[in-house]
XYZ file of N, CA, C and O in Angstrom:
364
model
N 14.979 -32.400 -12.351
C 14.246 -32.283 -12.151
C 12.922 -32.720 -13.509
O 13.641 -32.802 -14.409
N 11.893 -33.017 -13.229
C 11.193 -33.738 -14.531
C 9.806 -32.584 -14.807
O 9.373 -32.846 -15.457
N 10.031 -31.277 -13.941
C 8.760 -30.278 -14.016
C 7.449 -31.375 -13.834
O 6.295 -31.083 -14.754
N 6.840 -31.910 -13.039
C 6.217 -32.145 -12.871
C 5.115 -32.163 -11.554
O 5.816 -31.078 -10.853
N 3.957 -31.660 -11.763
C 2.750 -30.580 -10.964
C 2.213 -32.026 -10.733
O 1.882 -33.187 -11.194
N 0.965 -31.484 -9.537
C -0.428 -32.380 -9.162
C -1.201 -31.440 -9.156
O -1.390 -30.226 -9.593
N -2.407 -32.529 -9.489
C -3.622 -32.021 -9.378
C -4.848 -32.362 -9.499
O -4.151 -34.049 -8.843
N -5.694 -32.219 -9.390
C -6.968 -32.997 -8.907
C -7.764 -33.764 -9.873
O -7.973 -32.855 -10.820
N -8.170 -34.907 -9.840
C -8.911 -35.615 -10.692
C -10.580 -34.799 -10.765
O -10.965 -36.252 -10.799
N -10.845 -34.491 -9.994
C -12.235 -34.061 -9.869
C -12.130 -33.201 -8.249
O -11.011 -33.635 -7.337
N -13.346 -33.149 -7.919
C -13.696 -32.513 -6.376
C -14.093 -33.759 -5.571
O -15.236 -33.395 -5.161
N -14.517 -34.930 -5.598
C -15.004 -35.964 -5.227
C -14.264 -36.265 -3.806
O -13.583 -36.684 -3.870
N -14.969 -35.326 -2.785
C -14.328 -35.282 -1.509
C -13.352 -34.582 -0.965
O -12.876 -34.105 -1.416
N -13.611 -34.567 0.708
C -12.377 -33.659 0.697
C -10.858 -33.876 0.803
O -10.339 -33.287 0.165
N -10.351 -35.469 0.529
C -9.011 -35.946 0.007
C -8.562 -35.499 -1.198
O -7.442 -35.665 -1.374
N -9.668 -34.707 -2.181
C -9.307 -34.309 -3.399
C -8.794 -32.999 -2.823
O -8.009 -32.381 -4.378
N -9.064 -32.091 -2.197
C -8.033 -30.928 -1.653
C -6.898 -30.752 -0.770
O -7.385 -31.426 0.513
N -5.909 -30.339 -1.066
C -5.149 -30.647 0.122
C -5.544 -29.488 1.037
O -5.081 -29.580 2.483
N -5.326 -28.622 0.534
C -5.144 -27.134 1.463
C -6.438 -26.111 0.416
O -6.491 -25.488 -0.392
N -7.412 -25.391 1.194
C -8.066 -24.327 0.764
C -8.240 -23.138 2.224
O -8.180 -23.714 3.665
N -8.214 -22.278 1.458
C -8.241 -20.995 2.626
C -8.352 -19.785 1.844
O -8.506 -20.070 0.627
N -8.770 -18.650 2.488
C -9.468 -17.643 1.762
C -8.014 -16.828 1.524
O -7.164 -16.151 2.034
N -8.972 -15.623 0.397
C -7.291 -14.921 0.073
C -7.830 -14.169 -0.452
O -8.808 -14.021 -1.140
N -7.394 -12.336 -0.390
C -7.767 -11.804 -1.389
C -7.214 -11.945 -2.686
O -5.756 -11.423 -2.754
N -8.128 -12.189 -3.897
C -7.456 -11.822 -4.893
C -7.589 -10.109 -5.803
O -7.329 -10.154 -7.264
N -7.704 -10.029 -5.028
C -8.168 -7.675 -5.651
C -9.358 -8.047 -6.204
O -10.322 -8.067 -5.488
N -8.985 -7.099 -7.295
C -9.785 -7.029 -8.330
C -10.672 -8.106 -9.318
O -11.576 -8.425 -9.968
N -9.685 -9.148 -9.075
C -9.876 -10.351 -10.021
C -11.459 -10.887 -9.889
O -12.072 -10.888 -8.879
N -11.868 -11.203 -11.186
C -13.322 -11.926 -11.318
C -13.417 -13.255 -10.284
O -14.541 -13.407 -9.781
N -12.711 -14.143 -10.390
C -12.766 -15.210 -9.436
C -12.501 -15.513 -7.559
O -12.383 -14.112 -7.113
N -13.233 -15.471 -7.457
C -13.125 -15.836 -5.618
C -11.993 -16.589 -4.717
O -12.142 -16.397 -3.883
N -11.713 -17.212 -5.734
C -10.687 -18.142 -5.268
C -9.429 -18.573 -6.535
O -9.721 -18.258 -7.491
N -8.861 -19.415 -6.116
C -7.322 -19.206 -7.160
C -6.811 -20.741 -7.157
O -6.734 -21.501 -5.779
N -6.095 -21.265 -8.219
C -5.875 -22.618 -8.587
C -3.970 -22.084 -7.829
O -3.418 -21.356 -8.083
N -3.555 -23.145 -7.141
C -2.456 -23.199 -6.734
C -1.881 -24.086 -7.719
O -2.628 -25.605 -7.226
N -0.738 -24.425 -8.765
C -0.013 -25.630 -8.637
C 1.344 -25.664 -8.145
O 2.054 -24.866 -8.163
N 1.368 -26.960 -8.103
C 2.087 -27.394 -7.256
C 3.611 -28.185 -8.483
O 3.046 -29.003 -8.707
N 4.524 -27.821 -7.782
C 5.760 -28.346 -9.318
C 7.169 -28.182 -8.797
O 7.069 -27.929 -7.251
N 8.077 -29.656 -9.058
C 9.077 -29.511 -8.231
C 9.888 -28.845 -9.365
O 11.234 -28.521 -9.068
N 9.400 -27.959 -10.167
C 10.879 -27.080 -10.891
C 9.359 -25.735 -10.579
O 9.102 -26.003 -12.313
N 9.763 -24.540 -9.897
C 8.831 -23.607 -10.196
C 9.077 -23.019 -11.026
O 8.279 -22.359 -11.987
N 10.622 -22.386 -11.549
C 11.342 -21.841 -12.610
C 10.861 -22.411 -14.490
O 10.181 -21.583 -14.731
N 10.309 -23.769 -14.090
C 10.030 -24.311 -16.011
C 8.624 -24.162 -15.587
O 8.517 -24.006 -17.005
N 8.009 -24.571 -14.796
C 6.629 -24.037 -14.820
C 6.546 -22.890 -15.328
O 5.260 -22.720 -15.654
N 6.820 -21.715 -14.258
C 6.242 -20.757 -15.033
C 6.975 -20.148 -16.345
O 5.988 -19.813 -16.625
N 7.881 -20.527 -16.394
C 8.374 -20.462 -17.870
C 7.622 -20.904 -19.206
O 7.033 -20.467 -20.094
N 6.649 -22.059 -18.601
C 5.644 -23.168 -19.579
C 4.615 -22.438 -20.280
O 4.037 -21.901 -20.636
N 4.092 -21.761 -18.743
C 3.048 -21.399 -17.764
C 2.614 -19.845 -19.271
O 1.896 -19.208 -19.945
N 4.129 -19.127 -18.997
C 3.724 -17.721 -19.719
C 3.862 -17.937 -21.338
O 3.660 -17.511 -22.202
N 4.750 -19.163 -21.539
C 4.601 -19.230 -22.636
C 3.657 -19.309 -23.506
O 3.020 -19.143 -24.821
N 2.271 -19.825 -22.484
C 1.257 -20.395 -22.609
C 0.187 -19.028 -22.956
O -0.775 -19.399 -22.925
N 0.928 -17.960 -22.436
C -0.180 -17.053 -22.635
C -0.317 -16.128 -21.100
O -1.293 -15.033 -20.571
N 0.288 -17.008 -19.953
C 0.078 -16.262 -18.643
C 1.091 -15.164 -18.380
O 2.258 -14.918 -19.308
N 0.641 -14.388 -17.371
C 1.365 -12.978 -17.069
C 1.762 -13.028 -15.916
O 1.001 -13.427 -14.781
N 2.968 -12.721 -15.143
C 4.117 -12.543 -13.968
C 2.629 -11.629 -13.227
O 3.225 -10.364 -13.984
N 2.276 -11.527 -12.091
C 1.954 -10.601 -11.743
C 2.035 -10.429 -9.979
O 2.390 -9.142 -9.565
N 3.297 -11.452 -9.211
C 3.578 -10.955 -8.532
C 4.567 -11.551 -7.738
O 4.185 -13.148 -8.262
N 5.423 -12.205 -6.860
C 6.278 -13.129 -6.139
C 6.187 -13.035 -4.873
O 6.359 -11.879 -4.393
N 6.604 -13.981 -4.274
C 6.722 -14.188 -3.143
C 7.781 -14.614 -2.676
O 8.678 -14.856 -3.293
N 8.231 -15.914 -1.248
C 9.331 -16.114 -0.891
C 9.356 -17.172 -2.060
O 10.826 -17.334 -2.101
N 9.053 -17.733 -2.228
C 8.881 -19.127 -2.477
C 7.723 -19.480 -3.897
O 7.834 -20.242 -4.738
N 6.647 -18.732 -4.264
C 5.737 -18.560 -5.186
C 5.521 -17.854 -6.135
O 6.548 -16.635 -6.128
N 5.222 -17.697 -7.215
C 5.197 -16.488 -7.685
C 3.226 -16.508 -8.459
O 2.681 -17.720 -8.699
N 2.836 -15.599 -8.555
C 1.328 -15.101 -8.885
C 1.321 -14.870 -10.476
O 2.159 -13.752 -10.577
N 0.528 -15.639 -10.791
C 0.694 -15.330 -12.526
C -1.168 -14.812 -12.946
O -2.238 -15.119 -11.624
N -1.256 -14.355 -13.804
C -2.811 -14.069 -14.414
C -2.841 -14.669 -15.784
O -1.825 -14.942 -16.701
N -4.061 -15.757 -16.100
C -4.198 -16.248 -17.104
C -4.934 -15.249 -18.088
O -5.031 -14.258 -18.177
N -4.738 -15.668 -19.404
C -5.171 -14.825 -20.505
C -6.753 -14.074 -19.878
O -7.039 -12.495 -20.241
N -7.642 -14.723 -19.408
C -8.863 -14.331 -19.096
C -8.876 -13.428 -17.828
O -9.660 -12.947 -17.381
N -7.433 -13.277 -17.339
C -7.737 -11.939 -16.064
C -7.623 -13.338 -14.511
O -7.803 -12.135 -13.543
N -7.789 -14.064 -14.589
C -7.778 -14.983 -13.418
C -6.266 -15.473 -12.876
O -5.421 -15.538 -13.656
N -6.427 -15.345 -11.646
C -5.333 -15.373 -10.677
C -4.944 -16.827 -10.748
O -5.811 -17.029 -10.083
N -3.444 -16.942 -10.561
C -3.069 -18.194 -10.170
C -1.520 -18.458 -9.346
O -1.037 -17.406 -10.064
N -1.676 -19.334 -8.806
C -0.297 -19.402 -8.630
C 1.012 -20.752 -8.856
O 0.333 -21.877 -9.155
N 2.090 -20.719 -8.538
C 2.648 -21.753 -8.893
C 3.771 -21.773 -7.369
O 4.436 -20.652 -7.050
N 3.991 -23.272 -6.675
C 4.879 -23.268 -5.703
C 5.187 -24.648 -5.928
O 5.180 -25.221 -6.461
N 6.595 -24.374 -4.986
C 7.168 -25.471 -4.775
C 6.273 -26.629 -3.811
O 5.518 -26.468 -2.991
N 6.464 -27.791 -4.385
C 5.888 -29.158 -3.862
C 5.744 -29.317 -2.163
O 7.490 -28.775 -1.645
N 5.117 -29.642 -1.850
C 5.109 -29.700 -0.051
C 4.528 -30.815 0.428
O 4.264 -31.306 1.464
N 3.447 -31.091 -0.692
C 2.282 -32.295 -0.027
C 3.069 -33.710 -0.045
O 4.121 -33.941 -0.883
N 2.365 -34.445 1.021
C 3.276 -35.572 1.793
C 3.235 -36.514 0.511
O 3.472 -37.441 -0.082
N 1.924 -36.451 -0.384
C 1.629 -37.129 -1.853
C 2.372 -37.040 -3.144
O 1.931 -37.660 -4.186
N 3.100 -35.608 -3.055
C 3.446 -35.452 -4.332
C 4.011 -36.348 -5.757
O 3.526 -36.162 -6.291
N 5.420 -37.089 -5.064
C 5.610 -37.901 -5.825
C 4.593 -39.075 -5.871
O 4.533 -39.358 -7.800
N 3.457 -39.892 -5.453
C 2.423 -40.425 -5.876
C 1.821 -40.034 -6.890
O 1.265 -40.453 -7.949
N 0.785 -38.270 -6.834
C 0.110 -38.057 -8.127
C 0.725 -36.713 -8.631
O 0.065 -36.666 -9.610
N 1.850 -36.788 -8.898
C 2.744 -36.085 -9.462
C 2.452 -36.571 -11.652
O 2.637 -37.706 -11.782
N 2.617 -35.804 -12.403
C 2.123 -36.262 -13.252
C 3.177 -34.849 -14.649
O 3.653 -34.048 -14.136
N 3.785 -35.778 -15.505
C 5.177 -35.060 -16.075
C 4.164 -34.791 -17.434
O 3.689 -34.871 -17.980
N 4.284 -33.021 -17.686
C 3.861 -32.321 -18.251
C 5.336 -31.889 -19.511
O 5.989 -31.459 -18.802
N 4.768 -32.072 -20.722
C 5.797 -31.617 -21.150
C 6.113 -30.560 -21.433
O 4.809 -29.018 -21.401
């Protein structure tokens, strides 16, 4: 595994977002949150915790974290058909 993630390079059109849904984020300030798609969930979580994130919940295959500003985001295993094409290696 290379610890690759996908991300949008801007929100130019509907193709930039693979999935949008409503979700209860509790008392968090944000009205939505980012999901980081990766081929190595454990390595990505370790990298983000090292940068200051805090694990706040776990699902079957995903983990919810909180950034230093208190905003929630998720780390999920990749599922999108374009992952191989758009993934970038994060050191």
